[in-house]
Short mmCIF file of C-alpha atoms in Angstrom, two decimals:
data_model
loop_
_atom_site.label_atom_id
_atom_site.label_comp_id
_atom_site.label_asym_id
_atom_site.label_seq_id
_atom_site.Cartn_x
_atom_site.Cartn_y
_atom_site.Cartn_z
CA MET A 1 -35.24 -60.14 -0.40
CA GLN A 2 -33.32 -59.40 2.78
CA ALA A 3 -30.49 -57.71 -0.01
CA VAL A 4 -33.09 -55.60 -2.62
CA PHE A 5 -34.26 -53.66 1.25
CA PHE A 6 -31.02 -53.22 2.62
CA THR A 7 -30.79 -51.83 -1.08
CA LEU A 8 -34.12 -49.43 -1.04
CA VAL A 9 -33.55 -48.23 2.48
CA TRP A 10 -29.89 -47.09 0.97
CA MET A 11 -31.20 -45.74 -1.69
CA VAL A 12 -33.61 -43.41 0.72
CA CYS A 13 -31.05 -42.52 3.11
CA TYR A 14 -28.72 -41.40 -0.07
CA TRP A 15 -31.37 -39.33 -1.20
CA PHE A 16 -33.22 -37.78 1.46
CA CYS A 17 -30.69 -38.06 4.67
CA LEU A 18 -27.53 -35.75 3.63
CA PRO A 19 -27.06 -32.72 4.74
CA VAL A 20 -28.81 -29.32 4.59
CA TYR A 21 -25.84 -27.57 2.99
CA ALA A 22 -25.95 -30.33 0.28
CA VAL A 23 -29.28 -28.87 -1.42
CA GLY A 24 -27.91 -25.44 -2.84
CA ASP A 25 -25.69 -24.27 0.56
CA SER A 26 -22.06 -24.55 1.29
CA PRO A 27 -20.65 -26.35 4.51
CA MET A 28 -18.19 -22.80 4.84
CA VAL A 29 -20.76 -20.96 5.00
CA ASN A 30 -20.03 -19.93 8.65
CA LEU A 31 -16.12 -18.96 8.12
CA PRO A 32 -15.61 -15.82 9.90
CA LYS A 33 -15.34 -13.43 7.37
CA SER A 34 -11.38 -11.16 6.67
CA THR A 35 -10.89 -8.12 8.45
CA ILE A 36 -8.72 -6.86 5.15
CA GLU A 37 -11.54 -7.99 2.55
CA GLY A 38 -11.46 -6.10 -0.31
CA ALA A 39 -8.33 -3.58 0.77
CA ILE A 40 -5.92 -2.12 -0.82
CA ASP A 41 -2.13 -2.18 0.29
CA PHE A 42 -0.29 0.68 -0.95
CA HIS A 43 3.60 0.19 -0.49
CA ILE A 44 4.66 -2.94 0.09
CA HIS A 45 8.34 -4.35 -0.97
CA SER A 46 9.25 -7.93 -2.43
CA SER A 47 12.33 -9.35 -4.16
CA PRO A 48 14.03 -9.19 -6.11
CA ASP A 49 15.34 -6.15 -4.98
CA VAL A 50 19.35 -4.49 -2.98
CA ILE A 51 17.83 -5.74 0.29
CA PRO A 52 16.97 -8.52 1.59
CA ARG A 53 13.15 -9.00 1.50
CA ARG A 54 10.37 -11.85 3.29
CA LEU A 55 8.32 -12.69 -0.33
CA ASP A 56 8.92 -12.32 -3.99
CA ASP A 57 6.40 -10.49 -5.95
CA PHE A 58 3.93 -13.24 -7.32
CA GLU A 59 4.12 -14.56 -3.01
CA VAL A 60 3.35 -11.03 -1.95
CA ALA A 61 0.39 -11.53 -4.38
CA LYS A 62 -1.20 -15.33 -3.62
CA LEU A 63 -0.60 -13.83 -0.17
CA ALA A 64 -3.66 -10.58 -0.27
CA ALA A 65 -5.39 -12.72 -3.20
CA SER A 66 -5.72 -15.34 -0.12
CA ALA A 67 -6.73 -12.54 2.14
CA LYS A 68 -9.51 -11.22 -0.07
CA MET A 69 -7.95 -8.16 -0.64
CA LYS A 70 -8.31 -6.16 -4.02
CA ALA A 71 -5.39 -4.91 -5.16
CA VAL A 72 -1.84 -4.05 -4.03
CA VAL A 73 1.06 -1.91 -4.72
CA LEU A 74 4.74 -2.86 -5.30
CA LYS A 75 7.68 -0.58 -4.57
CA ASN A 76 11.37 -1.29 -4.88
CA HIS A 77 13.88 1.74 -3.98
CA PHE A 78 16.07 1.01 -6.77
CA ALA A 79 14.26 0.05 -10.32
CA SER A 80 10.73 0.51 -11.59
CA THR A 81 7.66 -2.77 -10.53
CA ALA A 82 5.48 -1.83 -13.62
CA ALA A 83 7.28 -5.00 -15.64
CA ARG A 84 6.54 -6.92 -12.60
CA ALA A 85 3.27 -5.69 -11.78
CA VAL A 86 2.47 -6.60 -15.21
CA LEU A 87 3.86 -10.08 -15.03
CA VAL A 88 2.11 -10.88 -11.62
CA ASN A 89 -1.54 -10.04 -12.77
CA LYS A 90 -1.52 -12.15 -15.13
CA ILE A 91 -0.25 -15.39 -12.67
CA VAL A 92 -2.02 -14.38 -10.33
CA PRO A 93 -4.96 -12.56 -11.53
CA GLU A 94 -7.15 -13.16 -8.51
CA ILE A 95 -5.87 -9.44 -7.38
CA GLU A 96 -4.52 -6.53 -9.14
CA VAL A 97 -1.03 -5.89 -8.79
CA PHE A 98 0.79 -1.85 -8.95
CA GLY A 99 4.27 -1.01 -9.32
CA GLY A 100 5.65 2.78 -10.39
CA VAL A 101 8.70 4.10 -9.95
CA VAL A 102 10.82 5.76 -7.81
CA LEU A 103 13.87 8.70 -8.62
CA ASN A 104 16.68 7.73 -7.19
CA HIS A 105 19.97 8.20 -8.62
CA SER A 106 19.87 4.59 -10.40
CA VAL A 107 17.02 5.56 -12.47
CA GLY A 108 18.50 9.18 -13.05
CA GLY A 109 16.95 11.15 -10.41
CA ILE A 110 14.07 13.42 -11.47
CA ASN A 111 13.99 11.87 -15.43
CA PRO A 112 10.95 11.91 -16.98
CA ASP A 113 12.12 9.56 -19.48
CA ALA A 114 11.87 7.02 -16.09
CA VAL A 115 8.74 8.16 -15.70
CA GLY A 116 7.62 7.82 -18.89
CA ALA A 117 9.17 4.40 -19.74
CA MET A 118 7.78 3.12 -16.75
CA HIS A 119 4.00 4.19 -17.81
CA ARG A 120 4.84 2.39 -21.25
CA ILE A 121 5.64 -0.80 -20.00
CA GLY A 122 3.25 -1.25 -17.04
CA GLY A 123 0.34 0.41 -18.89
CA LYS A 124 -2.29 0.48 -15.95
CA TYR A 125 -0.51 -1.43 -13.96
CA GLY A 126 2.54 1.27 -14.12
CA LYS A 127 0.32 4.57 -11.82
CA VAL A 128 2.90 5.25 -8.98
CA VAL A 129 5.58 7.76 -9.25
CA TRP A 130 8.01 8.58 -6.07
CA LEU A 131 9.65 11.63 -5.88
CA PRO A 132 13.57 10.21 -4.19
CA THR A 133 13.29 8.50 -0.87
CA VAL A 134 16.72 7.02 0.09
CA ASP A 135 18.97 9.01 -2.19
CA ALA A 136 16.45 12.87 -1.43
CA GLU A 137 19.05 14.89 0.35
CA HIS A 138 16.74 15.10 2.65
CA HIS A 139 16.82 11.38 3.48
CA LEU A 140 20.59 11.64 3.77
CA GLN A 141 20.58 14.29 6.36
CA VAL A 142 18.04 12.51 9.02
CA PHE A 143 19.69 9.75 8.55
CA HIS A 144 23.22 11.11 8.84
CA LYS A 145 24.28 9.20 5.83
CA SER A 146 27.41 10.45 3.13
CA GLY A 147 25.73 10.17 -0.58
CA ARG A 148 24.67 12.73 -2.83
CA GLY A 149 21.75 13.94 -2.50
CA ILE A 150 18.85 15.09 -4.63
CA LYS A 151 15.98 18.12 -3.66
CA VAL A 152 13.40 18.98 -5.59
CA ALA A 153 12.10 22.59 -4.50
CA GLU A 154 14.28 24.94 -3.26
CA ASN A 155 13.08 28.44 -1.23
CA GLY A 156 9.52 27.55 -1.70
CA LYS A 157 9.50 26.86 -5.42
CA VAL A 158 9.93 23.66 -7.76
CA LEU A 159 13.13 23.07 -10.00
CA PRO A 160 12.59 22.62 -13.82
CA GLU A 161 12.88 19.06 -13.74
CA THR A 162 10.59 18.52 -11.12
CA ALA A 163 8.42 20.70 -12.69
CA ALA A 164 8.77 18.40 -16.07
CA VAL A 165 7.80 15.29 -14.07
CA LEU A 166 4.86 16.27 -12.63
CA LYS A 167 3.58 18.34 -15.93
CA MET A 168 4.34 14.35 -17.13
CA VAL A 169 2.18 12.31 -13.68
CA GLY A 170 -0.72 15.21 -14.64
CA LYS A 171 -0.85 14.10 -18.43
CA GLU A 172 -1.70 10.39 -17.45
CA ASN A 173 -3.00 10.45 -14.79
CA LEU A 174 -0.46 8.64 -12.88
CA ILE A 175 -0.15 8.96 -9.15
CA LEU A 176 1.63 11.46 -7.27
CA GLU A 177 4.05 10.41 -3.79
CA THR A 178 6.34 12.68 -2.29
CA GLY A 179 8.79 9.79 -1.62
CA HIS A 180 11.25 10.90 1.53
CA ILE A 181 11.90 14.53 0.82
CA SER A 182 11.93 17.26 3.64
CA SER A 183 8.45 18.90 4.52
CA GLU A 184 9.12 22.16 3.08
CA GLU A 185 9.43 20.18 -0.65
CA VAL A 186 6.48 18.31 0.15
CA MET A 187 4.38 21.41 0.82
CA ALA A 188 6.21 22.94 -2.72
CA VAL A 189 5.24 20.07 -4.56
CA VAL A 190 1.63 19.48 -3.35
CA GLY A 191 1.24 23.68 -4.72
CA GLU A 192 2.59 23.33 -8.01
CA ALA A 193 0.88 19.83 -8.58
CA ASN A 194 -2.62 21.79 -7.72
CA LEU A 195 -1.34 24.26 -10.14
CA LEU A 196 -1.48 21.53 -12.38
CA ASN A 197 -4.94 20.21 -11.63
CA ILE A 198 -2.33 16.73 -10.47
CA LYS A 199 -5.32 14.53 -9.09
CA ASN A 200 -4.00 11.65 -7.40
CA ILE A 201 -1.43 12.71 -4.56
CA LEU A 202 -0.20 10.38 -1.83
CA ILE A 203 2.43 11.83 0.73
CA THR A 204 4.29 9.05 1.60
CA HIS A 205 3.95 7.85 5.88
CA ALA A 206 3.87 11.42 6.48
CA MET A 207 4.25 10.62 10.11
CA ALA A 208 7.48 9.35 9.67
CA ASP A 209 10.83 11.22 10.34
CA VAL A 210 10.60 11.45 6.49
CA PRO A 211 9.20 13.67 5.74
CA GLY A 212 8.01 15.07 9.01
CA LEU A 213 4.92 16.18 8.31
CA SER A 214 3.72 18.13 11.39
CA LEU A 215 -0.16 17.36 12.34
CA GLU A 216 -0.05 21.64 10.18
CA ASN A 217 1.47 20.12 7.70
CA MET A 218 -1.42 17.66 6.98
CA GLN A 219 -4.18 19.68 7.46
CA THR A 220 -2.78 21.93 5.01
CA ALA A 221 -2.05 19.08 2.55
CA ALA A 222 -5.63 17.96 3.02
CA ALA A 223 -6.59 21.08 2.40
CA ALA A 224 -5.52 20.72 -0.40
CA GLY A 225 -6.44 17.48 -1.83
CA ALA A 226 -3.33 15.18 -1.11
CA PHE A 227 -3.96 11.67 0.40
CA LEU A 228 -1.78 11.75 3.88
CA GLU A 229 -0.08 7.57 3.79
CA LEU A 230 -0.45 5.79 7.49
CA ALA A 231 2.32 2.93 6.40
CA PHE A 232 2.07 0.34 9.49
CA VAL A 233 5.62 -0.34 9.86
CA ASN A 234 6.37 3.10 11.28
CA ASP A 235 4.63 1.16 14.42
CA LEU A 236 7.17 -1.26 14.63
CA MET A 237 10.38 1.14 14.35
CA GLY A 238 12.54 2.72 17.00
CA GLU A 239 14.99 0.76 19.61
CA ASN A 240 12.86 -2.48 19.86
CA ALA A 241 12.71 -2.46 16.12
CA ALA A 242 13.10 -6.72 15.42
CA ASP A 243 15.04 -4.71 11.82
CA GLU A 244 18.27 -4.01 12.15
CA GLY A 245 17.85 -1.56 9.72
CA HIS A 246 14.63 0.04 11.23
CA LYS A 247 16.63 1.35 14.80
CA ASN A 248 17.64 4.22 13.88
CA TRP A 249 13.28 5.57 13.39
CA HIS A 250 11.37 7.60 15.68
CA GLN A 251 8.32 5.33 16.45
CA VAL A 252 4.63 6.62 14.94
CA SER A 253 2.70 5.00 17.43
CA ILE A 254 -1.07 3.53 16.53
CA LYS A 255 -2.09 5.73 19.44
CA LYS A 256 -0.64 8.78 17.06
CA MET A 257 -2.07 7.62 13.93
CA ALA A 258 -5.39 7.07 15.27
CA ALA A 259 -5.61 11.18 16.86
CA ALA A 260 -4.38 11.99 13.43
CA ILE A 261 -7.44 10.53 11.81
CA LYS A 262 -9.35 11.67 14.54
CA LEU A 263 -8.43 15.42 13.63
CA ILE A 264 -7.87 15.36 10.33
CA GLY A 265 -10.55 12.56 8.81
CA ALA A 266 -10.68 9.79 7.65
CA GLU A 267 -11.31 10.71 4.39
CA HIS A 268 -7.86 12.58 3.49
CA PHE A 269 -5.51 9.17 4.30
CA VAL A 270 -5.16 5.58 2.14
CA LEU A 271 -3.61 2.34 4.70
CA SER A 272 -0.70 0.90 3.69
CA THR A 273 1.74 -1.90 5.12
CA ASP A 274 5.38 -0.92 4.36
CA LEU A 275 6.32 -4.62 5.33
CA GLY A 276 8.52 -6.46 3.23
CA ARG A 277 11.97 -7.45 5.18
CA LYS A 278 12.78 -10.60 7.07
CA PRO A 279 11.95 -10.09 10.83
CA ASP A 280 8.93 -8.18 10.29
CA PRO A 281 5.32 -9.40 9.62
CA LEU A 282 3.72 -10.72 6.31
CA PRO A 283 2.20 -7.75 4.55
CA ALA A 284 -1.32 -9.38 4.79
CA GLU A 285 -0.48 -11.14 8.51
CA GLY A 286 0.38 -6.99 9.26
CA TYR A 287 -2.51 -5.24 7.48
CA LYS A 288 -4.86 -6.95 9.97
CA LEU A 289 -2.86 -6.11 13.18
CA PHE A 290 -3.21 -2.32 11.90
CA VAL A 291 -6.28 -2.45 11.83
CA LYS A 292 -7.30 -4.43 15.19
CA LYS A 293 -4.57 -1.58 16.70
CA LEU A 294 -6.45 1.24 14.67
CA ARG A 295 -9.96 -1.00 15.70
CA ASP A 296 -8.73 -0.54 19.19
CA GLU A 297 -7.87 2.87 19.49
CA GLY A 298 -11.59 4.48 18.57
CA ILE A 299 -11.20 4.00 14.76
CA SER A 300 -14.75 3.06 13.02
CA PRO A 301 -15.26 -0.12 11.04
CA HIS A 302 -16.33 2.66 8.13
CA GLU A 303 -13.54 5.25 8.97
CA ILE A 304 -11.57 1.58 8.37
CA ASP A 305 -13.57 1.06 5.47
CA LEU A 306 -12.45 4.32 3.36
CA MET A 307 -8.87 4.44 4.72
CA MET A 308 -8.19 0.71 3.50
CA LYS A 309 -10.50 0.28 0.54
CA HIS A 310 -12.53 3.61 -0.66
CA ASN A 311 -9.60 5.92 -0.67
CA PRO A 312 -6.87 3.47 -2.45
CA ALA A 313 -9.50 2.07 -5.06
CA ARG A 314 -9.99 6.22 -6.23
CA LEU A 315 -6.10 6.77 -6.15
CA LEU A 316 -5.52 3.63 -8.18
CA GLY A 317 -8.76 4.26 -10.81
CA ILE A 318 -10.17 0.98 -9.64
CA GLU A 319 -14.25 0.88 -10.07
CA ASN A 320 -16.80 -1.12 -8.80
CA TRP A 321 -16.53 0.50 -5.35
#
């Protein structure tokens, strides 16, 4: 009888003394929400690459997915990332990964064929066309490097080969990024892109040494419909940079970025990290720090949501926002 009694007591406790969350709630409901949940990072460098990188494509995607981000864009100065993005989306379906092509010498420079191949291979994930970066004539001049520089415009007018690329960008509804060309070239490209009714334009790290846009340039570009990228890595640059390759760039402080946001309006900006070098923070962790520093400078949660979620989602054509 005693054994039967204890069995009955155990059964009562089992069924009626369970924690409240077992009825239907999760025991993890009180975990803090990721500060970058739903964010999009428009600028991450991963391996394989010519330059040593901290993470490979799959590691970038998994880290971003664990932070509950919505999407990332993989960038490489020397090769298309469109095919890589297709593969990563199959392996890490919890997040969308996009790629593109940078029009440097390794893909033939200002080469419409490279743009066409990138988009055909990548499909909806092959979205971004960057004008020259490390091979741009302006980049070589600013950083005192030798080499055969690429120009995309002269005397305020885009060159014929640039116009051909822009037409393809418009036809396929791709995203045009300006790369490391000069501010004068940026303004010429934005003007021509408007004439061609290109909807998706992003000025690559607008406040950095390359392209080195003035606040007036930025206001003009924004008024013409271009988005302005702010990259966290630019705050890590300068003589005290952890990465040797970033010591010859000038720092663009978060305070300066915040001032530009307040002047021009958050509706014109897109946040990114441009991270990937080994001494720098992991991209998702850097993004969280970026958001915190912007908040400390008086940028509101609504403004941050515009810049890290809605504006980049609009460029990428991601629905459900």
